[in-house]
Amino acid sequence: PFDIKEQLEYFSNFFTDFNAQAMNLVKSIVKKIIFLKIFAARTTTNSRYRHSLVYDALSALHCIYCNQERYFYFSNRSFIENLARVCQNISDDNIISITTTFKGLQTILDKQNVFSQDLFSDLRTRYSQYCSFVHNNIESGINVKLNFTGIAEPDKFTPKEIENNLEQLDKLLEIA
């Protein structure tokens, strides 16, 4: 029902301008998104945040395609927030703060014996980095646009930036 081959072909045709390394990353990302779709589809309760993981990953991939740097990081940040909610099986109607959500995730990971602190530290580091872009902090290096045309026609990602962004998204999906 998830038509894996068809989805891979669709994305391959969609991202024709990407080099071979970037296309391999796109295929890896798409496979992981399909896995998340299967995971979300098999959930009968509290599915909102599971579906949001798929939405955030697809949005991040779209942002790479459209050269939307700031919104790429926005989608990644949202992915981490929703991953923390899914790990705790937080109900769809629960609107607890992200600080409380991260504390709950840390508590869960503290009970694990395998690399849990490294994982939590990695997620927190990534989350902080993504917030820098979302909030236009100077360390993000974002070129702040002051006119509509600059926003409507963003600077094109270089092939290296495309690969770096795809690697970041692929790593997030691997964590999930």
mmCIF file of C-alpha atoms in Angstrom, residues 49-166:
data_model
loop_
_atom_site.group_PDB
_atom_site.id
_atom_site.type_symbol
_atom_site.label_atom_id
_atom_site.label_comp_id
_atom_site.label_asym_id
_atom_site.label_seq_id
_atom_site.Cartn_x
_atom_site.Cartn_y
_atom_site.Cartn_z
ATOM 1 C CA TYR A 49 2.592 13.706 16.372
ATOM 2 C CA ARG A 50 3.519 10.565 14.415
ATOM 3 C CA HIS A 51 1.909 12.054 11.328
ATOM 4 C CA SER A 52 3.686 15.315 12.092
ATOM 5 C CA LEU A 53 7.041 13.519 11.859
ATOM 6 C CA VAL A 54 6.191 12.594 8.263
ATOM 7 C CA TYR A 55 4.943 16.107 7.536
ATOM 8 C CA ASP A 56 8.053 17.730 9.041
ATOM 9 C CA ALA A 57 10.419 15.443 7.112
ATOM 10 C CA LEU A 58 8.582 16.038 3.830
ATOM 11 C CA SER A 59 8.536 19.783 4.544
ATOM 12 C CA ALA A 60 12.283 19.801 5.200
ATOM 13 C CA LEU A 61 12.904 17.950 1.940
ATOM 14 C CA HIS A 62 10.696 20.451 0.121
ATOM 15 C CA CYS A 63 12.630 23.324 1.681
ATOM 16 C CA ILE A 64 15.878 21.901 0.334
ATOM 17 C CA TYR A 65 14.314 21.653 -3.098
ATOM 18 C CA CYS A 66 13.017 25.247 -2.901
ATOM 19 C CA ASN A 67 16.176 26.729 -1.314
ATOM 20 C CA GLN A 68 14.295 27.817 1.809
ATOM 21 C CA GLU A 69 17.081 27.735 4.368
ATOM 22 C CA ARG A 70 15.252 29.185 7.339
ATOM 23 C CA TYR A 71 12.192 26.958 6.886
ATOM 24 C CA PHE A 72 14.392 23.905 6.436
ATOM 25 C CA TYR A 73 15.622 24.466 9.993
ATOM 26 C CA PHE A 74 12.111 25.287 11.168
ATOM 27 C CA SER A 75 10.924 21.895 9.869
ATOM 28 C CA ASN A 76 13.868 20.104 11.473
ATOM 29 C CA ARG A 77 13.198 21.826 14.787
ATOM 30 C CA SER A 78 9.558 20.798 14.624
ATOM 31 C CA PHE A 79 10.648 17.234 13.798
ATOM 32 C CA ILE A 80 12.717 17.072 17.008
ATOM 33 C CA GLU A 81 9.830 18.470 19.052
ATOM 34 C CA ASN A 82 7.434 15.906 17.607
ATOM 35 C CA LEU A 83 9.956 13.088 18.042
ATOM 36 C CA ALA A 84 10.200 13.972 21.737
ATOM 37 C CA ARG A 85 6.398 13.841 21.964
ATOM 38 C CA VAL A 86 6.190 10.495 20.136
ATOM 39 C CA CYS A 87 8.873 8.949 22.367
ATOM 40 C CA GLN A 88 6.726 9.815 25.365
ATOM 41 C CA ASN A 89 3.447 8.836 23.699
ATOM 42 C CA ILE A 90 2.039 12.268 24.464
ATOM 43 C CA SER A 91 -1.649 12.519 23.600
ATOM 44 C CA ASP A 92 -2.745 14.562 20.602
ATOM 45 C CA ASP A 93 -4.527 17.121 22.754
ATOM 46 C CA ASN A 94 -1.633 17.673 25.169
ATOM 47 C CA ILE A 95 -0.013 21.067 24.650
ATOM 48 C CA ILE A 96 2.786 20.916 27.210
ATOM 49 C CA SER A 97 5.766 23.183 26.646
ATOM 50 C CA ILE A 98 8.830 22.015 24.768
ATOM 51 C CA THR A 99 10.921 22.464 27.926
ATOM 52 C CA THR A 100 8.697 20.016 29.770
ATOM 53 C CA THR A 101 8.695 17.717 26.740
ATOM 54 C CA PHE A 102 12.502 17.658 26.649
ATOM 55 C CA LYS A 103 12.690 16.979 30.395
ATOM 56 C CA GLY A 104 10.356 14.028 29.909
ATOM 57 C CA LEU A 105 12.458 12.726 27.031
ATOM 58 C CA GLN A 106 15.605 13.026 29.102
ATOM 59 C CA THR A 107 13.952 11.076 31.921
ATOM 60 C CA ILE A 108 13.018 8.293 29.509
ATOM 61 C CA LEU A 109 16.485 8.174 27.981
ATOM 62 C CA ASP A 110 18.149 8.226 31.407
ATOM 63 C CA LYS A 111 16.465 4.883 32.093
ATOM 64 C CA GLN A 112 18.089 3.346 29.008
ATOM 65 C CA ASN A 113 21.531 1.793 29.174
ATOM 66 C CA VAL A 114 22.720 2.345 25.614
ATOM 67 C CA PHE A 115 24.048 5.726 24.371
ATOM 68 C CA SER A 116 20.996 7.566 25.697
ATOM 69 C CA GLN A 117 22.873 10.620 26.946
ATOM 70 C CA ASP A 118 24.718 10.949 23.638
ATOM 71 C CA LEU A 119 21.402 10.780 21.811
ATOM 72 C CA PHE A 120 19.752 13.343 24.066
ATOM 73 C CA SER A 121 22.783 15.630 23.859
ATOM 74 C CA ASP A 122 22.795 15.337 20.063
ATOM 75 C CA LEU A 123 19.087 16.196 19.836
ATOM 76 C CA ARG A 124 19.494 19.180 22.177
ATOM 77 C CA THR A 125 22.514 20.446 20.230
ATOM 78 C CA ARG A 126 20.695 20.121 16.922
ATOM 79 C CA TYR A 127 17.594 21.756 18.387
ATOM 80 C CA SER A 128 19.630 24.745 19.610
ATOM 81 C CA GLN A 129 21.360 25.057 16.246
ATOM 82 C CA TYR A 130 18.028 24.967 14.421
ATOM 83 C CA CYS A 131 16.587 27.605 16.763
ATOM 84 C CA SER A 132 19.448 29.922 15.785
ATOM 85 C CA PHE A 133 18.258 29.776 12.186
ATOM 86 C CA VAL A 134 14.573 30.038 13.032
ATOM 87 C CA HIS A 135 15.188 33.143 15.155
ATOM 88 C CA ASN A 136 17.783 34.651 12.758
ATOM 89 C CA ASN A 137 20.537 34.683 15.377
ATOM 90 C CA ILE A 138 23.747 36.117 14.002
ATOM 91 C CA GLU A 139 25.677 32.852 14.424
ATOM 92 C CA SER A 140 23.314 31.192 11.929
ATOM 93 C CA GLY A 141 24.803 33.277 9.146
ATOM 94 C CA ILE A 142 21.424 33.620 7.444
ATOM 95 C CA ASN A 143 21.293 36.380 4.874
ATOM 96 C CA VAL A 144 18.379 38.420 6.256
ATOM 97 C CA LYS A 145 16.241 39.654 3.362
ATOM 98 C CA LEU A 146 14.691 43.087 3.538
ATOM 99 C CA ASN A 147 12.400 42.937 0.530
ATOM 100 C CA PHE A 148 9.750 40.577 -0.772
ATOM 101 C CA THR A 149 11.692 39.684 -3.915
ATOM 102 C CA GLY A 150 14.631 38.498 -1.826
ATOM 103 C CA ILE A 151 12.309 36.151 0.052
ATOM 104 C CA ALA A 152 10.332 35.047 -3.013
ATOM 105 C CA GLU A 153 13.548 34.292 -4.932
ATOM 106 C CA PRO A 154 15.942 32.849 -2.352
ATOM 107 C CA ASP A 155 19.628 32.292 -2.965
ATOM 108 C CA LYS A 156 20.226 28.878 -4.501
ATOM 109 C CA PHE A 157 21.874 26.266 -2.335
ATOM 110 C CA THR A 158 25.252 25.159 -3.598
ATOM 111 C CA PRO A 159 25.653 21.421 -4.269
ATOM 112 C CA LYS A 160 27.628 21.194 -0.993
ATOM 113 C CA GLU A 161 24.860 22.977 0.943
ATOM 114 C CA ILE A 162 22.295 20.629 -0.596
ATOM 115 C CA GLU A 163 24.328 17.613 0.501
ATOM 116 C CA ASN A 164 24.888 19.041 4.003
ATOM 117 C CA ASN A 165 21.175 19.730 4.435
ATOM 118 C CA LEU A 166 20.234 16.294 3.126
#
